[in-house]
Short mmCIF file of C-alpha atoms in Angstrom, two decimals:
data_model
loop_
_atom_site.label_atom_id
_atom_site.label_comp_id
_atom_site.label_asym_id
_atom_site.label_seq_id
_atom_site.Cartn_x
_atom_site.Cartn_y
_atom_site.Cartn_z
CA MET A 1 6.89 16.29 79.90
CA GLY A 2 5.80 12.98 78.26
CA ILE A 3 2.88 14.62 76.53
CA GLY A 4 5.18 17.20 75.34
CA ILE A 5 7.11 14.77 73.33
CA GLU A 6 3.78 12.96 72.12
CA ILE A 7 2.16 16.44 70.47
CA THR A 8 5.89 16.98 69.49
CA GLU A 9 5.96 13.63 67.67
CA ARG A 10 2.54 13.93 66.11
CA LYS A 11 3.22 17.34 64.37
CA ARG A 12 6.66 15.65 63.04
CA THR A 13 4.46 13.00 61.20
CA GLU A 14 1.84 15.52 60.14
CA GLU A 15 4.22 17.68 58.57
CA ALA A 16 6.06 14.97 56.98
CA LEU A 17 3.42 13.46 55.44
CA ARG A 18 2.81 17.61 54.27
CA GLU A 19 5.92 17.82 52.74
CA ALA A 20 5.07 14.16 51.10
CA ASP A 21 2.01 15.28 49.84
CA GLN A 22 3.34 18.66 48.54
CA ARG A 23 6.12 16.29 46.69
CA ALA A 24 3.91 14.15 45.08
CA LEU A 25 1.72 16.94 43.89
CA SER A 26 4.39 19.21 42.68
CA GLU A 27 5.85 15.77 41.26
CA TYR A 28 2.53 15.27 39.34
CA GLU A 29 2.13 18.93 38.13
CA ARG A 30 5.76 18.31 36.44
CA LEU A 31 4.65 15.36 34.87
CA LEU A 32 1.43 16.80 33.70
CA GLU A 33 3.33 19.65 32.16
CA ARG A 34 6.02 17.09 30.12
CA VAL A 35 3.01 15.45 29.13
CA SER A 36 1.52 18.58 28.02
CA ILE A 37 4.78 19.43 25.96
CA LEU A 38 4.70 15.66 24.49
CA SER A 39 1.00 15.76 23.60
CA GLN A 40 1.89 19.55 21.37
CA ALA A 41 5.08 17.27 19.90
CA LEU A 42 2.22 14.66 18.63
CA GLY A 43 -0.11 16.77 17.72
CA THR A 44 1.75 18.54 15.04
CA SER A 45 3.97 15.29 14.12
CA ARG A 46 3.14 13.61 11.02
CA GLU A 47 5.95 11.23 10.73
CA LEU A 48 6.35 8.30 12.69
CA VAL A 49 10.10 9.04 13.53
CA HIS A 50 9.18 12.42 14.68
CA ILE A 51 6.72 10.74 17.01
CA PHE A 52 9.42 8.32 18.54
CA ARG A 53 11.57 11.61 18.94
CA ALA A 54 9.19 13.39 21.41
CA LEU A 55 8.29 9.66 22.73
CA ARG A 56 12.05 9.44 23.66
CA ASP A 57 12.51 12.85 24.96
CA PHE A 58 9.95 12.58 27.23
CA ALA A 59 11.05 9.39 28.45
CA VAL A 60 14.34 10.44 29.56
CA VAL A 61 13.48 13.34 31.68
CA SER A 62 10.22 11.05 33.23
CA ALA A 63 11.76 7.18 34.02
CA PRO A 64 15.40 5.80 34.37
CA CYS A 65 16.01 5.79 30.60
CA ASP A 66 19.02 4.23 28.96
CA GLY A 67 17.65 2.65 26.31
CA LEU A 68 14.53 3.27 24.57
CA PHE A 69 12.99 0.47 21.77
CA VAL A 70 9.03 0.81 19.97
CA SER A 71 7.49 -2.00 18.10
CA LEU A 72 4.82 -2.31 16.13
CA TYR A 73 2.18 -4.79 16.74
CA ASP A 74 0.44 -7.15 13.95
CA PRO A 75 -2.68 -8.88 14.69
CA LEU A 76 -3.06 -11.30 12.06
CA ARG A 77 0.41 -12.32 12.10
CA ASP A 78 0.45 -11.82 15.78
CA VAL A 79 3.98 -10.66 15.54
CA ARG A 80 6.05 -6.94 16.54
CA THR A 81 7.81 -5.16 13.87
CA ALA A 82 10.77 -3.41 15.43
CA CYS A 83 10.38 0.72 14.46
CA TYR A 84 12.16 2.77 16.60
CA GLY A 85 15.30 1.95 18.81
CA TRP A 86 17.54 4.41 21.11
CA GLY A 87 20.55 3.66 23.33
CA ASP A 88 23.23 5.41 25.20
CA ASN A 89 22.78 8.60 23.38
CA GLN A 90 22.22 7.39 20.11
CA GLU A 91 19.37 6.07 17.47
CA ILE A 92 19.46 2.77 16.33
CA ASP A 93 18.74 1.86 12.60
CA THR A 94 15.89 -1.29 12.99
CA SER A 95 14.94 -1.59 10.01
CA GLN A 96 16.88 -5.25 10.22
CA LEU A 97 15.51 -6.35 12.41
CA PRO A 98 13.24 -9.68 11.94
CA PRO A 99 9.64 -9.96 13.08
CA MET A 100 9.37 -10.77 16.64
CA PRO A 101 6.42 -13.48 17.36
CA VAL A 102 4.22 -12.66 20.45
CA THR A 103 4.85 -15.63 22.84
CA ALA A 104 3.70 -16.10 26.50
CA THR A 105 6.61 -14.62 27.65
CA GLY A 106 8.87 -11.71 27.35
CA PRO A 107 8.12 -7.88 29.15
CA ASN A 108 6.07 -6.85 25.64
CA SER A 109 4.53 -10.26 25.04
CA ILE A 110 3.10 -9.98 28.07
CA ALA A 111 2.26 -6.46 27.64
CA VAL A 112 0.49 -6.85 24.11
CA ARG A 113 -1.18 -9.78 25.96
CA THR A 114 -2.77 -8.47 28.57
CA GLY A 115 -2.83 -5.05 27.63
CA GLU A 116 -1.16 -3.65 31.13
CA VAL A 117 2.54 -2.10 31.84
CA VAL A 118 5.00 -4.70 32.76
CA VAL A 119 7.97 -3.62 34.69
CA THR A 120 10.53 -6.17 35.16
CA ASN A 121 13.75 -6.02 37.88
CA ASP A 122 15.56 -8.86 36.60
CA TYR A 123 15.94 -8.45 32.84
CA MET A 124 18.21 -10.85 31.66
CA ASN A 125 17.19 -13.66 33.03
CA ALA A 126 13.05 -12.52 31.95
CA THR A 127 14.28 -12.48 28.83
CA ARG A 128 16.92 -15.42 28.24
CA LYS A 129 14.35 -17.66 26.01
CA SER A 130 13.48 -14.67 23.91
CA LEU A 131 15.31 -13.33 20.89
CA GLY A 132 18.47 -11.13 22.16
CA VAL A 133 19.71 -8.06 19.89
CA ILE A 134 22.67 -5.74 21.32
CA VAL A 135 21.80 -2.89 19.34
CA GLY A 136 24.96 -0.18 18.95
CA THR A 137 28.18 -0.49 20.20
CA ASP A 138 27.91 -3.57 22.71
CA ASN A 139 29.65 -1.53 25.62
CA GLY A 140 29.37 -4.69 28.05
CA LEU A 141 26.41 -3.73 29.96
CA ARG A 142 23.46 -5.25 29.93
CA PRO A 143 19.61 -4.17 31.21
CA LYS A 144 19.13 -4.92 34.69
CA SER A 145 15.14 -3.13 34.66
CA SER A 146 12.60 -3.23 32.66
CA LEU A 147 9.55 -1.00 31.63
CA ALA A 148 6.88 -2.46 28.73
CA ALA A 149 3.80 -0.08 28.03
CA PRO A 150 1.32 -1.50 25.84
CA MET A 151 0.29 1.43 22.95
CA ALA A 152 -3.68 0.87 22.72
CA VAL A 153 -6.57 3.02 20.89
CA MET A 154 -10.41 2.04 21.51
CA GLY A 155 -9.24 -1.00 23.10
CA ARG A 156 -6.58 -2.44 19.96
CA ILE A 157 -3.34 -2.83 20.81
CA VAL A 158 -1.29 -1.48 18.22
CA GLY A 159 2.32 -1.83 19.96
CA THR A 160 4.42 -1.04 22.72
CA ILE A 161 7.05 1.36 24.10
CA GLU A 162 10.05 -0.56 26.32
CA ILE A 163 12.66 1.30 28.14
CA GLN A 164 15.29 -0.15 29.84
CA SER A 165 17.96 0.69 32.48
CA TYR A 166 21.27 -0.57 34.28
CA GLU A 167 20.28 0.50 37.29
CA ALA A 168 18.67 -2.82 39.29
CA GLU A 169 14.50 -2.16 40.68
CA ALA A 170 15.15 1.28 39.11
CA TYR A 171 10.92 1.52 37.91
CA ARG A 172 8.28 2.60 40.79
CA GLU A 173 4.65 3.54 40.30
CA GLU A 174 5.23 7.08 39.16
CA HIS A 175 7.22 5.91 36.18
CA VAL A 176 4.82 3.31 35.34
CA THR A 177 1.95 6.37 35.51
CA ALA A 178 3.82 8.12 33.08
CA MET A 179 5.10 6.00 30.40
CA ARG A 180 1.14 4.50 30.74
CA MET A 181 0.21 8.04 29.66
CA ALA A 182 3.03 8.33 27.15
CA ALA A 183 2.15 5.07 25.48
CA ASN A 184 -2.18 6.23 24.63
CA LEU A 185 -0.74 9.76 23.33
CA VAL A 186 1.57 8.00 20.97
CA ALA A 187 -0.81 5.19 19.96
CA VAL A 188 -3.41 7.87 19.15
CA ALA A 189 -0.50 9.86 17.56
CA ILE A 190 0.79 6.63 15.40
CA GLU A 191 -2.78 5.97 14.24
CA ASN A 192 -3.00 9.77 13.32
CA VAL A 193 -0.33 8.86 10.39
CA ARG A 194 -1.56 6.02 9.93
CA LEU A 195 -5.09 7.89 8.78
CA LEU A 196 -3.21 10.47 7.26
CA HIS A 197 -0.96 7.94 4.87
CA GLN A 198 -4.43 6.09 3.84
CA GLU A 199 -6.33 9.54 3.46
CA SER A 200 -2.98 10.48 1.07
CA THR A 201 -2.96 6.86 -0.47
CA ALA A 202 -6.61 6.91 -1.37
CA ARG A 203 -6.57 10.24 -2.65
CA ALA A 204 -3.32 9.76 -4.98
CA THR A 205 -5.28 6.34 -5.87
CA ALA A 206 -8.64 8.62 -7.23
CA GLU A 207 -6.20 11.25 -9.01
CA GLU A 208 -4.68 8.09 -10.49
CA SER A 209 -8.14 6.75 -11.62
CA ASN A 210 -9.20 10.15 -12.93
CA ARG A 211 -6.46 10.83 -14.88
CA LEU A 212 -6.50 7.18 -16.54
CA LYS A 213 -10.16 7.24 -17.35
CA ASP A 214 -9.46 10.91 -18.61
CA GLU A 215 -7.18 9.58 -21.15
CA PHE A 216 -9.45 6.39 -21.86
CA LEU A 217 -12.00 8.79 -23.13
CA ALA A 218 -9.80 11.03 -24.60
CA THR A 219 -8.65 7.42 -26.72
CA VAL A 220 -11.96 6.89 -27.27
CA SER A 221 -13.59 9.37 -28.87
CA HIS A 222 -10.16 10.00 -31.29
CA GLU A 223 -11.07 5.89 -32.23
CA LEU A 224 -14.50 6.99 -32.87
CA ARG A 225 -13.87 10.26 -34.57
CA THR A 226 -11.32 8.90 -36.93
CA PRO A 227 -13.79 6.39 -38.90
CA LEU A 228 -16.59 8.65 -38.64
CA THR A 229 -14.68 11.90 -39.96
CA ALA A 230 -14.52 9.18 -43.06
CA ILE A 231 -18.20 7.97 -43.02
CA LEU A 232 -19.16 11.80 -42.99
CA GLY A 233 -16.83 13.19 -45.67
CA TRP A 234 -17.82 10.20 -48.20
CA SER A 235 -20.88 10.52 -47.12
CA ARG A 236 -20.96 14.37 -47.78
CA MET A 237 -19.03 13.53 -51.30
CA LEU A 238 -21.69 10.75 -52.49
CA GLN A 239 -24.79 13.43 -51.88
CA SER A 240 -22.71 15.95 -54.19
CA ASP A 241 -22.69 13.51 -57.27
CA SER A 242 -19.57 14.95 -57.88
CA LEU A 243 -17.88 12.03 -58.02
CA ASP A 244 -17.43 9.27 -60.65
CA ASP A 245 -18.28 5.59 -60.73
CA GLU A 246 -15.35 3.92 -59.60
CA MET A 247 -14.72 6.89 -57.07
CA SER A 248 -18.56 6.11 -55.75
CA VAL A 249 -17.60 2.42 -55.31
CA ASN A 250 -14.30 3.75 -53.51
CA ALA A 251 -16.31 5.83 -51.31
CA ILE A 252 -19.00 3.13 -50.44
CA GLU A 253 -16.23 1.08 -49.55
CA THR A 254 -14.39 3.58 -47.12
CA ILE A 255 -17.73 3.92 -45.72
CA ARG A 256 -18.29 0.55 -45.21
CA ARG A 257 -14.98 -0.25 -44.12
CA ASN A 258 -14.98 2.12 -41.42
CA ALA A 259 -18.42 1.81 -39.89
CA LYS A 260 -17.20 -1.74 -39.23
CA ALA A 261 -14.38 0.05 -37.78
CA GLN A 262 -16.04 1.87 -35.38
CA SER A 263 -18.47 -1.08 -35.10
CA GLN A 264 -15.46 -3.05 -33.33
CA ILE A 265 -14.70 0.16 -31.35
CA ILE A 266 -17.53 -0.27 -29.99
CA ASP A 267 -18.23 -3.22 -29.10
CA ASP A 268 -14.82 -3.18 -27.55
CA ILE A 269 -16.06 -0.81 -25.31
CA LEU A 270 -18.78 -3.27 -24.57
CA ASP A 271 -16.40 -5.69 -23.62
CA VAL A 272 -14.64 -3.71 -21.20
CA SER A 273 -17.73 -2.98 -19.44
CA ARG A 274 -18.46 -6.42 -19.16
CA ILE A 275 -15.33 -7.65 -17.98
CA ILE A 276 -15.22 -4.65 -15.24
CA THR A 277 -18.74 -5.48 -13.81
CA GLY A 278 -17.88 -9.57 -14.62
CA LYS A 279 -20.74 -10.10 -17.20
CA LEU A 280 -18.46 -11.56 -20.18
CA ALA A 281 -19.44 -14.79 -21.59
CA MET A 282 -17.13 -17.27 -23.33
CA GLU A 283 -19.18 -19.43 -25.81
CA LEU A 284 -16.36 -22.56 -26.13
CA ASP A 285 -17.18 -24.46 -29.42
CA PRO A 286 -14.76 -26.67 -31.54
CA LEU A 287 -13.33 -24.73 -34.46
CA GLU A 288 -10.63 -24.29 -36.54
CA LEU A 289 -8.14 -21.48 -36.27
CA ALA A 290 -7.55 -20.46 -39.93
CA PRO A 291 -10.63 -18.92 -40.72
CA VAL A 292 -10.45 -17.24 -37.41
CA ILE A 293 -7.12 -15.67 -38.89
CA GLU A 294 -7.97 -15.21 -42.45
CA ALA A 295 -11.23 -13.18 -41.07
CA ALA A 296 -9.34 -10.78 -39.00
CA ALA A 297 -6.94 -10.14 -41.61
CA ASP A 298 -9.60 -9.61 -44.31
CA VAL A 299 -10.89 -6.77 -41.53
CA VAL A 300 -7.29 -4.75 -40.89
CA ARG A 301 -6.43 -5.58 -44.81
CA PRO A 302 -8.28 -2.60 -46.41
CA THR A 303 -6.00 0.12 -43.23
CA ALA A 304 -2.95 -1.83 -44.06
CA GLU A 305 -3.02 -1.54 -47.65
CA ALA A 306 -3.59 2.13 -47.50
CA LYS A 307 -0.44 2.16 -45.84
CA GLY A 308 1.24 -0.19 -48.35
CA ILE A 309 1.93 -2.31 -45.72
CA ARG A 310 1.60 -6.17 -46.44
CA ILE A 311 -0.03 -9.18 -44.11
CA GLU A 312 1.40 -12.38 -44.37
CA THR A 313 0.21 -15.39 -43.03
CA GLU A 314 1.74 -18.64 -41.84
CA GLN A 315 -0.20 -21.81 -41.01
CA PRO A 316 0.73 -25.80 -40.80
CA ALA A 317 -0.85 -27.89 -43.56
CA LYS A 318 -2.55 -29.54 -40.88
CA PRO A 319 -6.02 -28.09 -39.97
CA MET A 320 -5.92 -26.86 -36.02
CA VAL A 321 -8.85 -27.47 -33.86
CA ILE A 322 -9.22 -26.25 -30.36
CA ALA A 323 -12.30 -25.32 -27.96
CA GLY A 324 -12.86 -21.55 -28.36
CA ASP A 325 -15.20 -18.31 -28.72
CA SER A 326 -14.80 -17.73 -32.33
CA ASN A 327 -15.73 -13.86 -32.02
CA ARG A 328 -13.48 -13.25 -29.25
CA LEU A 329 -10.55 -14.90 -30.29
CA GLN A 330 -11.18 -13.00 -34.00
CA GLN A 331 -11.00 -10.01 -31.98
CA ILE A 332 -7.61 -10.48 -30.42
CA VAL A 333 -6.19 -11.49 -33.90
CA TRP A 334 -7.91 -8.55 -34.87
CA ASN A 335 -6.47 -6.27 -31.95
CA LEU A 336 -2.90 -8.28 -32.49
CA LEU A 337 -2.81 -7.14 -36.40
CA SER A 338 -4.04 -3.33 -35.70
CA ASN A 339 -1.51 -2.59 -33.03
CA ALA A 340 1.17 -3.93 -35.30
CA ILE A 341 -0.60 -1.92 -38.64
CA LYS A 342 -0.42 1.20 -36.37
CA PHE A 343 3.40 0.75 -35.14
CA THR A 344 5.01 -0.15 -38.75
CA PRO A 345 5.97 2.12 -41.09
CA ALA A 346 4.82 2.90 -44.08
CA ALA A 347 5.71 -0.03 -47.03
CA GLY A 348 6.31 -2.12 -44.45
CA LYS A 349 5.49 -6.06 -43.70
CA VAL A 350 3.02 -7.87 -40.87
CA LYS A 351 3.36 -11.81 -40.80
CA ILE A 352 0.77 -14.12 -38.78
CA SER A 353 2.11 -17.71 -38.04
CA LEU A 354 -0.06 -20.08 -36.46
CA ALA A 355 1.98 -23.06 -35.21
CA GLN A 356 1.27 -26.37 -32.85
CA ASP A 357 3.81 -26.84 -29.48
CA ASP A 358 2.60 -30.36 -28.37
CA LEU A 359 -0.70 -29.80 -27.55
CA ASP A 360 -1.21 -25.93 -27.75
CA ALA A 361 -1.35 -23.43 -30.52
CA VAL A 362 1.17 -20.62 -30.98
CA LEU A 363 0.16 -17.74 -32.72
CA THR A 364 2.94 -14.81 -33.57
CA VAL A 365 2.24 -11.42 -34.86
CA GLU A 366 5.50 -10.22 -35.65
CA ASP A 367 5.91 -6.14 -37.07
#
């Protein structure tokens, strides 16, 4: 009888082990099925909120989960930023939560520092030194257990996932495995969204750059063509010998004025190129401002007179001397006056005044 009882007990033990192995295998197969569903959802997600909702659906069927909290990690500032919250069957607005410093304590901080899943069985005591936030309606209950899983891509921590439970000692090894797998998948999905956003931003920037370049080329072409048209037109009339002496003098003056304007446009374009390449040089010398202003006004005066616009200058009686580049200053004044004349109606007035304010020289152009 003793031998028979021993064999029977061994068979029961072996059968129990087989049943346990079968349960473990079945549970693992169900986990793989849930992971597959999560992977499919993440693969089609193009927004972070869709990623986090797919994670939530996975968490509530894979582990005890009364609340879920997702934060992204900024290694430069060493802080976590809340980006998704869910608890008691409702989503939580986390946009107003402040950044959370990563410290030496706290489940999420430890998960960031170590790259390992952290299970806490005395949650309120373990987090008493950390910033506590009640999200959603306070139902009086407090988490007793938590599981914090780091999200990592190629060894780089991108954030943490924390699930919480009102149960004590709620999390077992299978829950750790499930959430570790989910965290790795979610980390890749988040990185993909970031890359897609960067690509979209770069494409928009390139398109805007191309548009601005096209507008610049169109503007430059127009500005170059305007004086060139006048030069070609008056030069043909001079060649035709159809102009009297007075008109010939006027034609030569018009050609000279437009050639000078075109030269100025070309200089401006070259200056833009020098600024972009960092090769724009400034030659600072003591100079009097009044002659610079008069020289710039003389350049645009013919254009103003053609529209019947008067250019008035107002300068102090005492000469004003500053350290500057006369060519660049004249170019600045010329551009200001050109714009003023361009947008001033016919028979209008453009006033340029120079004044002193303590140690500063103040130049004002009014149209």
